[in-house]
Coordinates of N, CA and C in Angstrom, one line a residue:
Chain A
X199 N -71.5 -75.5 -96.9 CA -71.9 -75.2 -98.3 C -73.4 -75.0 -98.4
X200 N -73.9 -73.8 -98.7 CA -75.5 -73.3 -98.3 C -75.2 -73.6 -100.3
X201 N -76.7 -74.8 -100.4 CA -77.4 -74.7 -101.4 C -78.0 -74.2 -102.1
X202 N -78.8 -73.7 -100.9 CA -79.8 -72.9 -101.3 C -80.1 -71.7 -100.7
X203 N -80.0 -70.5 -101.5 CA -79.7 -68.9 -100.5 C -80.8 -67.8 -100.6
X204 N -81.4 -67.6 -99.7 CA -81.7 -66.9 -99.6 C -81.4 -65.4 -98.7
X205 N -81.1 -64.5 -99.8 CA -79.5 -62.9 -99.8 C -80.3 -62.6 -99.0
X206 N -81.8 -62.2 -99.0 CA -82.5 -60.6 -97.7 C -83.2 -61.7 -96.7
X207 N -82.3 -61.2 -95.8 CA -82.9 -61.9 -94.6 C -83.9 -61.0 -94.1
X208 N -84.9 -60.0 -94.5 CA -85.9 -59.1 -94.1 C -86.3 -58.6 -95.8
X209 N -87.4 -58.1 -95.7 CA -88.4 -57.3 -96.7 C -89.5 -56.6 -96.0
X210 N -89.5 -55.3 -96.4 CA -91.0 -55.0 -95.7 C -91.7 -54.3 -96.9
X211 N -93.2 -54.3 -96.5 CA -94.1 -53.8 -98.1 C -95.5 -53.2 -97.7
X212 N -95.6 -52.4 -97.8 CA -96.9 -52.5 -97.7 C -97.9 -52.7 -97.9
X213 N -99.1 -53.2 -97.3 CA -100.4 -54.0 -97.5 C -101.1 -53.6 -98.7
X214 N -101.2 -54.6 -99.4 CA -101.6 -54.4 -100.9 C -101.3 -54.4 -102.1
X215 N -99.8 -54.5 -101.3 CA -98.7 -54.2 -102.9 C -97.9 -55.5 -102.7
X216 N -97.5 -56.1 -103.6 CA -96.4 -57.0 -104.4 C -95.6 -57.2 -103.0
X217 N -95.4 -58.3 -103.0 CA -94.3 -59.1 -102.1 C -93.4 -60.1 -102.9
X218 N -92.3 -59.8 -103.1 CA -91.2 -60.2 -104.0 C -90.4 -61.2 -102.8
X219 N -90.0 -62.4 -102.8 CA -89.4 -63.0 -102.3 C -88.2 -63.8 -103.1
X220 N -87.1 -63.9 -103.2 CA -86.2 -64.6 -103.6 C -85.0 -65.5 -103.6
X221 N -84.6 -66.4 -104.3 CA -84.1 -67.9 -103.8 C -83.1 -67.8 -104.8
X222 N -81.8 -68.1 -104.7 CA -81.3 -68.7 -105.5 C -80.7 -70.5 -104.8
X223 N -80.3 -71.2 -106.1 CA -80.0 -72.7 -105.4 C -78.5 -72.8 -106.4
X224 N -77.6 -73.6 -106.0 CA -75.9 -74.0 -106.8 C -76.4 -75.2 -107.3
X225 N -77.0 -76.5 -106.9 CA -77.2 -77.6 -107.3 C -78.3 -77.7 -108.6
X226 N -77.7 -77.8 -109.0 CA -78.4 -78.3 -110.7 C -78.8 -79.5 -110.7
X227 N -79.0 -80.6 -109.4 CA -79.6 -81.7 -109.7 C -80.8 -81.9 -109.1
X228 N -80.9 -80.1 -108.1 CA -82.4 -80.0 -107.9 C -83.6 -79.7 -108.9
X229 N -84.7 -80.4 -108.5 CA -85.6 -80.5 -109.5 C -87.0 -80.5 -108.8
X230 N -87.0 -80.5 -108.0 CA -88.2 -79.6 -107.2 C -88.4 -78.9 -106.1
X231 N -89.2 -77.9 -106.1 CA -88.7 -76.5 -105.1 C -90.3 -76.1 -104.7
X232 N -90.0 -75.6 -103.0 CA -91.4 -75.6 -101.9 C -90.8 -74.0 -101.6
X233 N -91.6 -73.6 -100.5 CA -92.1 -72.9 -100.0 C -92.9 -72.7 -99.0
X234 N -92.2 -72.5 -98.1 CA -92.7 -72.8 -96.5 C -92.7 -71.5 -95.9
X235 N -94.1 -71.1 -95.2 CA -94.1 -70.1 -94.1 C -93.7 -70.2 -93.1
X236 N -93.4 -69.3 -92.0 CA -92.9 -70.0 -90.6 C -93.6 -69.1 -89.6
X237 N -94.4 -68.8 -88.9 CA -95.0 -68.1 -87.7 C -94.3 -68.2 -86.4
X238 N -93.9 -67.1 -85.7 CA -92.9 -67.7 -84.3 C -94.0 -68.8 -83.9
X239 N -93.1 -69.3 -82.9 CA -93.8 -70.2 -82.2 C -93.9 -71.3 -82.8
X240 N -94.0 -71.7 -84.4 CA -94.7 -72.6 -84.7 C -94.1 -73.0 -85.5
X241 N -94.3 -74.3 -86.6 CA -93.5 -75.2 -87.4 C -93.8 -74.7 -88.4
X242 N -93.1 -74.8 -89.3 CA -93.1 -74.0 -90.7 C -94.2 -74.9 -91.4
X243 N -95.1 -73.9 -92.5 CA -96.0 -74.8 -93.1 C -96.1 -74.7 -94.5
X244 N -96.4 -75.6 -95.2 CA -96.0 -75.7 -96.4 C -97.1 -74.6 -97.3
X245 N -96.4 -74.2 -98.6 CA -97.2 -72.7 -98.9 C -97.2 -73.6 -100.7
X246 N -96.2 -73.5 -101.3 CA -96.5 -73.7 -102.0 C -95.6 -74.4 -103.1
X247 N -95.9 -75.0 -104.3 CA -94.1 -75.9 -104.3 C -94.0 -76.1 -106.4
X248 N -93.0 -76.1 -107.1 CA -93.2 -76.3 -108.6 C -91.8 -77.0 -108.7
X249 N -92.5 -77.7 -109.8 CA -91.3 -79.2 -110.3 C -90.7 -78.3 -111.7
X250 N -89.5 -78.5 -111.8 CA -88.4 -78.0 -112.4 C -89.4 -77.9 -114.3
X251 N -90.3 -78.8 -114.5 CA -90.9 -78.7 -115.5 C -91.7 -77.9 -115.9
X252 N -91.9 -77.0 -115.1 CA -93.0 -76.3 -115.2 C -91.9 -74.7 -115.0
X253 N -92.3 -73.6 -115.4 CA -91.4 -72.1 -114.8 C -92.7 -71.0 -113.8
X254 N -94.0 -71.9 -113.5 CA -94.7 -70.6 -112.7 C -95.9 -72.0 -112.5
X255 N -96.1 -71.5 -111.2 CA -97.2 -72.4 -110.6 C -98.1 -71.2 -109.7
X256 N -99.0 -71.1 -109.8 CA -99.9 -70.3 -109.1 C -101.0 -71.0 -108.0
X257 N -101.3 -70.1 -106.9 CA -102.0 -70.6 -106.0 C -102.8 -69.5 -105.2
X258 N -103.7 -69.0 -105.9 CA -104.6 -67.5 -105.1 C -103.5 -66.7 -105.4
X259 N -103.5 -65.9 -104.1 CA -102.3 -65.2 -104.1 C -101.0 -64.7 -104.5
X260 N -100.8 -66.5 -104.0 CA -99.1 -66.9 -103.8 C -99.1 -67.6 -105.7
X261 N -97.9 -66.9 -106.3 CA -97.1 -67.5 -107.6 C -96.0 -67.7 -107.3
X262 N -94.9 -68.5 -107.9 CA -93.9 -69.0 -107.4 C -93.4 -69.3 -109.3
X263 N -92.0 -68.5 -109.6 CA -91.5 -68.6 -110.6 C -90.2 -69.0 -110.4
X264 N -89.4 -70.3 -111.7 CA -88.5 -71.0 -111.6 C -88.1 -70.5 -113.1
X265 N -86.9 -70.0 -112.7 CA -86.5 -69.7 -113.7 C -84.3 -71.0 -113.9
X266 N -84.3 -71.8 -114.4 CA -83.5 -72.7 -114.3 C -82.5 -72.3 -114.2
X267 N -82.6 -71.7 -115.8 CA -80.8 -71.3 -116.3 C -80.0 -70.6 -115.3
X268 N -80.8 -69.7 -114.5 CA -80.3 -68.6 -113.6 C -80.1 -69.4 -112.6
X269 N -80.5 -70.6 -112.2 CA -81.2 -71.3 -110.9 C -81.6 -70.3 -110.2
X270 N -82.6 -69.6 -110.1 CA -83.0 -68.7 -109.3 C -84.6 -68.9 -109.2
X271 N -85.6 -68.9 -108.2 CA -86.6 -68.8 -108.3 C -87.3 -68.0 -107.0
X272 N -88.4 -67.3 -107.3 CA -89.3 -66.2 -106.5 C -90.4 -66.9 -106.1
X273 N -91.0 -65.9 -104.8 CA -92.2 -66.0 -104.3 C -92.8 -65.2 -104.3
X274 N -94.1 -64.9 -105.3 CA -95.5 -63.3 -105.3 C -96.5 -63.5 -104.5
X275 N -96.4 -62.4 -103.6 CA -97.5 -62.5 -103.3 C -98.5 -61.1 -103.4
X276 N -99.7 -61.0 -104.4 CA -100.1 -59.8 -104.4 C -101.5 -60.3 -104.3
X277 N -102.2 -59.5 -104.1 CA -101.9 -59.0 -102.2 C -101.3 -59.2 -101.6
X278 N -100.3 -58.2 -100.9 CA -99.5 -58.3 -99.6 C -100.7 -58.2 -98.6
X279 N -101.0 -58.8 -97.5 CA -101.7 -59.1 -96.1 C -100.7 -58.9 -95.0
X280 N -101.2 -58.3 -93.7 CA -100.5 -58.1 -92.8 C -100.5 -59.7 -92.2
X281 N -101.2 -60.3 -92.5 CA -100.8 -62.0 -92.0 C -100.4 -62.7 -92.7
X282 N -100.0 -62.3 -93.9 CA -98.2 -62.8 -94.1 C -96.8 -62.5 -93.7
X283 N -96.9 -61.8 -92.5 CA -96.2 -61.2 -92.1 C -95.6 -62.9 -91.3
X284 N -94.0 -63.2 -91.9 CA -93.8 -64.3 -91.4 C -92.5 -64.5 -91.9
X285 N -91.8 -65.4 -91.7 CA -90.4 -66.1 -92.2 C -90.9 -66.8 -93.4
X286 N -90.0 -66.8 -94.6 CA -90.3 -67.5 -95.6 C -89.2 -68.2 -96.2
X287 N -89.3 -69.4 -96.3 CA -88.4 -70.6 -96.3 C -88.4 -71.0 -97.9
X288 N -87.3 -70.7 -98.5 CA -87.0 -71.9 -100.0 C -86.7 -73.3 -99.4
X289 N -87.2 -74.2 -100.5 CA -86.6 -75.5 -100.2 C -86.5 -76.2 -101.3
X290 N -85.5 -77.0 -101.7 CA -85.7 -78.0 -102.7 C -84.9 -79.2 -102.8
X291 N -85.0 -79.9 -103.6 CA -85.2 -81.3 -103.5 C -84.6 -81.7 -105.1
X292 N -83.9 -83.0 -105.4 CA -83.9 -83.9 -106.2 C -84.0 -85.2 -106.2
X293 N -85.2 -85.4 -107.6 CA -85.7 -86.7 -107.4 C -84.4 -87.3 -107.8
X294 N -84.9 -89.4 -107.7 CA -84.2 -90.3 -108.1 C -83.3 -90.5 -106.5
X295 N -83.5 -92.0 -106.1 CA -83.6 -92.1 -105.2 C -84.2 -91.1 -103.7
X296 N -83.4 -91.5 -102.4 CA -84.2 -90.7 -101.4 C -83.4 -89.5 -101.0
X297 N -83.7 -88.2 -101.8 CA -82.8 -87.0 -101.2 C -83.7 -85.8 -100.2
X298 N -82.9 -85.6 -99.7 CA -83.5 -84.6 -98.7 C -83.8 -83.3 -99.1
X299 N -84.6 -82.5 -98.2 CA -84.7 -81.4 -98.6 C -84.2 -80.5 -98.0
X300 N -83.7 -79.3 -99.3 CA -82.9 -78.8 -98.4 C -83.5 -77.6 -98.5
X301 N -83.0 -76.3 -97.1 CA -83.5 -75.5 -97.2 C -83.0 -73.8 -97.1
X302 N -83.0 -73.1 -97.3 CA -82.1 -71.8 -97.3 C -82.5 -71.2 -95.8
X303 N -82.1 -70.0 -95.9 CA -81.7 -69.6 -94.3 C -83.0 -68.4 -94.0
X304 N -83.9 -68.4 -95.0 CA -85.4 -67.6 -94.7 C -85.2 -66.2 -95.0
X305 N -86.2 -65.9 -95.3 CA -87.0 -64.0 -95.7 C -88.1 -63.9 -94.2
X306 N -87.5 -62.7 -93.3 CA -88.9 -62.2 -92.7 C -89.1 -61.5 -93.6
X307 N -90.7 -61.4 -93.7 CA -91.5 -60.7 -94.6 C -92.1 -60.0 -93.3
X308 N -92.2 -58.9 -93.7 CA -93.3 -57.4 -92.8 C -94.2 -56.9 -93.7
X309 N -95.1 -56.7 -93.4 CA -96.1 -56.9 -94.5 C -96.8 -55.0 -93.0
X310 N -96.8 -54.1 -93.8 CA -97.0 -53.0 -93.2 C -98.3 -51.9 -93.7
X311 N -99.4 -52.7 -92.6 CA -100.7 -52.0 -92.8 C -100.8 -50.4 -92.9
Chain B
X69 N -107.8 -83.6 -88.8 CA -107.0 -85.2 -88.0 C -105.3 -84.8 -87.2
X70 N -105.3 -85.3 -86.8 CA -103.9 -84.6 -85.7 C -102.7 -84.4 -86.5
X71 N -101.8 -83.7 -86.1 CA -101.2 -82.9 -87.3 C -99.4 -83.5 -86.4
X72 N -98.5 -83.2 -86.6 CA -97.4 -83.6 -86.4 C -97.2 -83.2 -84.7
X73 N -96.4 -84.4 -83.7 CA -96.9 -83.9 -82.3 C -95.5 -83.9 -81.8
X74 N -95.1 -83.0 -81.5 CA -93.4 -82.8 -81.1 C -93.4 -82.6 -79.4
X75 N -93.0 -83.4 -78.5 CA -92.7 -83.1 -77.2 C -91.4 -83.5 -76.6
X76 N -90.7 -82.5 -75.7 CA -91.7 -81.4 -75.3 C -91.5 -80.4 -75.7
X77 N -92.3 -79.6 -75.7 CA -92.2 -78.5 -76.2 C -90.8 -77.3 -76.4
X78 N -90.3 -77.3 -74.7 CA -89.1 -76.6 -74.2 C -88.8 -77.7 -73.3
X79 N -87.0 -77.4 -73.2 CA -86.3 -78.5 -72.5 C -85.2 -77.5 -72.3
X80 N -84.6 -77.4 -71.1 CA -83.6 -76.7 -70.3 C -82.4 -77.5 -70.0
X81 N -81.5 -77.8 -70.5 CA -80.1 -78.7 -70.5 C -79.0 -78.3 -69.9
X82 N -78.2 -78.8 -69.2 CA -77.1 -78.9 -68.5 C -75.8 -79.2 -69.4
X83 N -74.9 -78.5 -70.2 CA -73.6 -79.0 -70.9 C -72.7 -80.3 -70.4
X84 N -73.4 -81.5 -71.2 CA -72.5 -82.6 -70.9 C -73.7 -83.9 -70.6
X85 N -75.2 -82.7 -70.5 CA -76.0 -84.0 -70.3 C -76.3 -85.1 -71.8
X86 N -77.6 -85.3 -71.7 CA -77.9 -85.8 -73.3 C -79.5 -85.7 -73.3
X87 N -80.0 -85.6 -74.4 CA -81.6 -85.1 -74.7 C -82.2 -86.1 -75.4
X88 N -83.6 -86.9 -75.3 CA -84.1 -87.2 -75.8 C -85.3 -86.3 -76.7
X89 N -85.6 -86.1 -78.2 CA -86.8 -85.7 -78.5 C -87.7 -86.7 -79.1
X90 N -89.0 -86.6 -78.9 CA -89.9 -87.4 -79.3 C -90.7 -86.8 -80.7
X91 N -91.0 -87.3 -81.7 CA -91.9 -86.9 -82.3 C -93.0 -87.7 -83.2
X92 N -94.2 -87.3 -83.2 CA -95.4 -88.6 -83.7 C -95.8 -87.8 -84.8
X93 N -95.8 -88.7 -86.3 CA -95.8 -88.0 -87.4 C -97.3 -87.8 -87.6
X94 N -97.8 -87.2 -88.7 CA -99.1 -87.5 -89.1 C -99.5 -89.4 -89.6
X95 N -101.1 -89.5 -89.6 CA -100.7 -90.9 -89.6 C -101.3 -91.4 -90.9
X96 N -100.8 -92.5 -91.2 CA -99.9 -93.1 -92.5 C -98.7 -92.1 -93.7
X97 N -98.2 -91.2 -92.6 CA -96.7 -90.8 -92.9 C -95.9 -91.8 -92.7
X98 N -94.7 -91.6 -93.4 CA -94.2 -92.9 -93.2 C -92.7 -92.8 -92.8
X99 N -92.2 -91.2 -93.5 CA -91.3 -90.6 -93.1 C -91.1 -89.6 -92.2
X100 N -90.3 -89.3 -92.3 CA -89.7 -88.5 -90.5 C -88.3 -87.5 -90.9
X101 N -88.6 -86.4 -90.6 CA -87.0 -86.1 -91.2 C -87.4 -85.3 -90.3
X102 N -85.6 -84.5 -89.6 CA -84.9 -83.9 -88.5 C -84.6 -82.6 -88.7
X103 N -85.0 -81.4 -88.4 CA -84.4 -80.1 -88.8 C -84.1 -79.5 -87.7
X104 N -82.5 -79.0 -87.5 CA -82.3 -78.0 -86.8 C -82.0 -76.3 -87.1
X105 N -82.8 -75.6 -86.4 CA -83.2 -74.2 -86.9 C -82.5 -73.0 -85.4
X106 N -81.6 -72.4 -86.5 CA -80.7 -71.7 -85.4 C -81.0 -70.2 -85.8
X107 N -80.6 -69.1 -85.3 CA -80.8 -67.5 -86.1 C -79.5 -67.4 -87.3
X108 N -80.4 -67.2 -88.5 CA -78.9 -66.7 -89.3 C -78.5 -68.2 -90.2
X109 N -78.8 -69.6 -89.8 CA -78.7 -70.6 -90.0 C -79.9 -71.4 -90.6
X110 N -81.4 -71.0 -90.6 CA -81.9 -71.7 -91.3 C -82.2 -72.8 -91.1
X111 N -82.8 -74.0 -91.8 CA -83.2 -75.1 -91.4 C -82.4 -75.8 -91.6
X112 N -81.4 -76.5 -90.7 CA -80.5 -77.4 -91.1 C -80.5 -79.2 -90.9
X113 N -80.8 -79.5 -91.9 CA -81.1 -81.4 -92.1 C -80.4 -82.0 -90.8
X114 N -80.7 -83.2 -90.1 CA -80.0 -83.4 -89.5 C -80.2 -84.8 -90.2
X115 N -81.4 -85.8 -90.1 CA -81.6 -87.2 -90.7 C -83.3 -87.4 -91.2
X116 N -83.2 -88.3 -91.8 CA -84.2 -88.8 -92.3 C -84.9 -90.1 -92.0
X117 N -85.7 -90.9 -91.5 CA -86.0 -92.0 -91.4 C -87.3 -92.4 -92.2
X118 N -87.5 -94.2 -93.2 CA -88.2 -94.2 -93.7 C -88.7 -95.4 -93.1
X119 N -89.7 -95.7 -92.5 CA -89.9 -97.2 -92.4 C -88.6 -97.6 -91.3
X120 N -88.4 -97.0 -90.5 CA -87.5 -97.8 -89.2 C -86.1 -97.6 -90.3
X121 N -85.5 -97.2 -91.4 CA -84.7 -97.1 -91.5 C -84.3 -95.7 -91.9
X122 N -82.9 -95.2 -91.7 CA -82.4 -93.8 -92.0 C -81.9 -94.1 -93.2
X123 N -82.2 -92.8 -94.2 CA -82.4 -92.8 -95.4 C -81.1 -91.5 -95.6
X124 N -81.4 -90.8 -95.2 CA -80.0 -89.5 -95.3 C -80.1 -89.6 -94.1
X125 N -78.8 -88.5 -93.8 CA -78.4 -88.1 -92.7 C -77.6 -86.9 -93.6
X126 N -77.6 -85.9 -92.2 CA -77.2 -84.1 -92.7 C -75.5 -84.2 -91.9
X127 N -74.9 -83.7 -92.0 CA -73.6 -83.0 -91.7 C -73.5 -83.0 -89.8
X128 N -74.0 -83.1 -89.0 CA -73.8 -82.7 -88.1 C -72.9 -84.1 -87.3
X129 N -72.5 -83.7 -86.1 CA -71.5 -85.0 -85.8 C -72.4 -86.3 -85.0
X130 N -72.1 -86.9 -84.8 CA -71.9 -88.7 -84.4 C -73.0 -88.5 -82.7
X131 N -72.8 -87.0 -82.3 CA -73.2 -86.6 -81.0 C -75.0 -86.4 -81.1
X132 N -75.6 -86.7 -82.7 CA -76.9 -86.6 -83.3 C -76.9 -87.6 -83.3
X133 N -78.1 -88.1 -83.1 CA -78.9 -89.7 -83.9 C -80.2 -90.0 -83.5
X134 N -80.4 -90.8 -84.0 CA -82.1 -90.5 -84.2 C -82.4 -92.0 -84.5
X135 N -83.6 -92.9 -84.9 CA -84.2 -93.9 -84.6 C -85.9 -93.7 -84.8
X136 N -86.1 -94.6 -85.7 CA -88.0 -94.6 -85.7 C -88.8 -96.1 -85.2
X137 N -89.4 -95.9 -85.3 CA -90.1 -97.1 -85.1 C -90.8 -97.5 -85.4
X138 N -92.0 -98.6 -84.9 CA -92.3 -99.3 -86.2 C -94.0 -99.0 -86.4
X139 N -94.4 -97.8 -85.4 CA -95.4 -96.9 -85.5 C -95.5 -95.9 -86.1
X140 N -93.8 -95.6 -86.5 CA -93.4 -93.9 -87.6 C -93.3 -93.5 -86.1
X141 N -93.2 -93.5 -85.4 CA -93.1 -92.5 -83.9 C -91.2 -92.6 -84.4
X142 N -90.8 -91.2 -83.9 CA -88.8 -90.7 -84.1 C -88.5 -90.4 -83.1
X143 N -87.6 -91.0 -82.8 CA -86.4 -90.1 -81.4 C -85.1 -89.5 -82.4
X144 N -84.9 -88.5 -81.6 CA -83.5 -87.4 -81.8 C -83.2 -87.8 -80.3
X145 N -81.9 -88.0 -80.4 CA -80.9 -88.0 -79.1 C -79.6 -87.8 -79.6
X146 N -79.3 -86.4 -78.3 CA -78.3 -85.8 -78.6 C -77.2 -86.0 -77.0
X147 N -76.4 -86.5 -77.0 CA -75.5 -87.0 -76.4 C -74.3 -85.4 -76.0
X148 N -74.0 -85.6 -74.5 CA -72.6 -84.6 -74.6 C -73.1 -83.4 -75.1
X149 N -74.0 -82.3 -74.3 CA -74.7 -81.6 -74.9 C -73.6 -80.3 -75.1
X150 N -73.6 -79.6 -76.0 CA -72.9 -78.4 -75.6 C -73.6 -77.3 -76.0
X151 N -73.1 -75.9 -75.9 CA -74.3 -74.6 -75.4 C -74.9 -74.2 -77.1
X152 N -73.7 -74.6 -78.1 CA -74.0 -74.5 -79.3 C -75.3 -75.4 -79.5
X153 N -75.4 -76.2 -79.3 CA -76.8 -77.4 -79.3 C -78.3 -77.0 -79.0
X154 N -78.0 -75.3 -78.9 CA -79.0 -74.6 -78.2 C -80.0 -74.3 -79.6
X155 N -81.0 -74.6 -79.8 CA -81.8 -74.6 -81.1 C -83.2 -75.0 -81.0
X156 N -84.0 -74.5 -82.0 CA -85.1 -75.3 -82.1 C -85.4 -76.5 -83.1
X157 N -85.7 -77.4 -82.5 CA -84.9 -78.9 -83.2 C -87.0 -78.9 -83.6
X158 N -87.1 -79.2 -85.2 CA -88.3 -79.6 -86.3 C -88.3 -81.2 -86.7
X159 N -89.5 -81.4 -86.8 CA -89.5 -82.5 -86.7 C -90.7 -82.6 -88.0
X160 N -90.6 -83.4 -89.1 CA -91.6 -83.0 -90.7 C -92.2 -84.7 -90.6
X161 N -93.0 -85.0 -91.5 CA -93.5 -85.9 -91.6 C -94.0 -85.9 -93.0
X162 N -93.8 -86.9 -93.6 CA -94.8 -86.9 -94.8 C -95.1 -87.9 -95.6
X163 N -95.4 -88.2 -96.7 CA -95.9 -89.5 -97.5 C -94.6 -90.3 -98.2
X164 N -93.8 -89.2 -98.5 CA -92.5 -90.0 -99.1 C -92.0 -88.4 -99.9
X165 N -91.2 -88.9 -101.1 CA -90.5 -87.3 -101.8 C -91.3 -87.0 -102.4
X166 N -90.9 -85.2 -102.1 CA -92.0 -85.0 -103.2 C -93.5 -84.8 -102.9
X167 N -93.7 -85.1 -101.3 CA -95.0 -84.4 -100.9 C -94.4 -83.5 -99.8
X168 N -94.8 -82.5 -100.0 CA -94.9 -81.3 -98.7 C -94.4 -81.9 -97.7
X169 N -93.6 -81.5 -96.7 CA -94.0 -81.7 -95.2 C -94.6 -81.0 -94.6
X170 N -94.8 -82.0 -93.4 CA -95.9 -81.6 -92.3 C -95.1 -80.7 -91.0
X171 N -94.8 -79.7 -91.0 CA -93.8 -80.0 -89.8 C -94.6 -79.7 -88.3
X172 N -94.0 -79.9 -87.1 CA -94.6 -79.8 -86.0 C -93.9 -78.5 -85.7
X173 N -94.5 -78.4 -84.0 CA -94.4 -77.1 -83.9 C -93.0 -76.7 -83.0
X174 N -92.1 -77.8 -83.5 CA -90.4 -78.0 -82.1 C -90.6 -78.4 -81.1
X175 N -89.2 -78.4 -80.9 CA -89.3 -78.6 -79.2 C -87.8 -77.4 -79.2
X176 N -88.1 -76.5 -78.3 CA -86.9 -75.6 -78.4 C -86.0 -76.1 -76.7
X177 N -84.5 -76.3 -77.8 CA -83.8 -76.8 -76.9 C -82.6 -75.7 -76.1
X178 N -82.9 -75.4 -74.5 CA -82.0 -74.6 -74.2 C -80.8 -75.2 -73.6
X179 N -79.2 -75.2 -74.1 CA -78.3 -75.6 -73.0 C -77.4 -74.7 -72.5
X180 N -77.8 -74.8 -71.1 CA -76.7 -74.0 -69.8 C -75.2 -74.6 -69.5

């Protein structure tokens, strides 16, 4: 049972323009939601993350919108950079006691100079 | 300051052997949680440990388990290996729920 899905397993965009990334989650008792890049080779690192209270958290580049009703939430990135060129990981979580995070099955993002 | 330390890096397995992985969290993390990452599959939970104790555990069978200690240092050991067990096994660290993880960089596990 995938919680949390992420449909395009690829995107590509060209450098400069809008990078649209997208999550939906089934669990309604998630209540906070990350955002992890992943570079081969290497461990995924944390990008960016918003608590079910809030619908848009910004960070430079990277926005990240939660939209509930839909359970569905996105990742902007404008500027697209050719070194975001990476796997991009939903993950979320509910509080109240200790729950894990969970995480969807990733976006390569190609980011094309 | 040193960032999450997964060894070893690659490990080459024999079907039927068993694996230990090691991982040293960032320090005064306190948690430890287990991801296995396949193609097409994503990051899949395997456990959690908080303080020498497992707090979740993910879906996978009885042939996973894991252990912390009382440094926050984690073992994964995987028993009875089979060729499906072939993965890159993540290892996260963090302050508790609700802060980011740290993840390291794997240990990618091959079994023949």
């Amino acid at each position: 049972d995938q919680q949390v899905k992420q449909n395009s397993p690829s995107l590509s965009v060209q450098e400069g323009r809008i990078s649209i990334l997208n999550c939906d989650y089934t669990n309604s008792m998630f209540d906070y939601f990350l955002w992890y890049k992943k570079y081969p080779a290497e461990g995924p690192t944390f990008l960016i993350s918003i608590s079910s209270i809030k619908d848009k958290n910004e960070d430079g580049r990277f926005t990240v919108f939660l939209n509930k009703s839909a359970k569905h939430l996105s990742l902007h990135i404008v500027p697209s950079q050719p070194g975001d060129s990476a796997v991009y990981f939903c993950a979320a979580s509910a509080s109240g006691g200790y729950q894990k995070v969970t995480f969807g099955t990733g976006t390569k993002l190609q980011v094309i100079p | 300051k040193a960032g999450v330390t997964q060894t070893p890096r690659y490990l080459i397995k024999t079907r039927g052997q068993q694996v230990t992985l090691s991982c040293s969290p960032i320090s005064g993390h306190r948690s430890v949680s287990w991801y296995q990452q396949t193609p097409g599959q994503g990051l899949q939970f395997l456990f959690e440990y908080f303080s020498e104790t497992q707090r979740n555990k993910g879906n996978f069978p009885g042939r996973f388990s894991g252990r912390q200690f009382s440094n926050s240092r984690s073992e994964m050991n995987v028993s009875t290996l089979e060729l499906g067990d072939s993965a890159l096994y993540l290892c996260a660290s963090s302050f508790g729920q609700n802060y980011g993880y740290t993840f390291g960089s794997g240990t990618r596990l091959t079994v023949v």
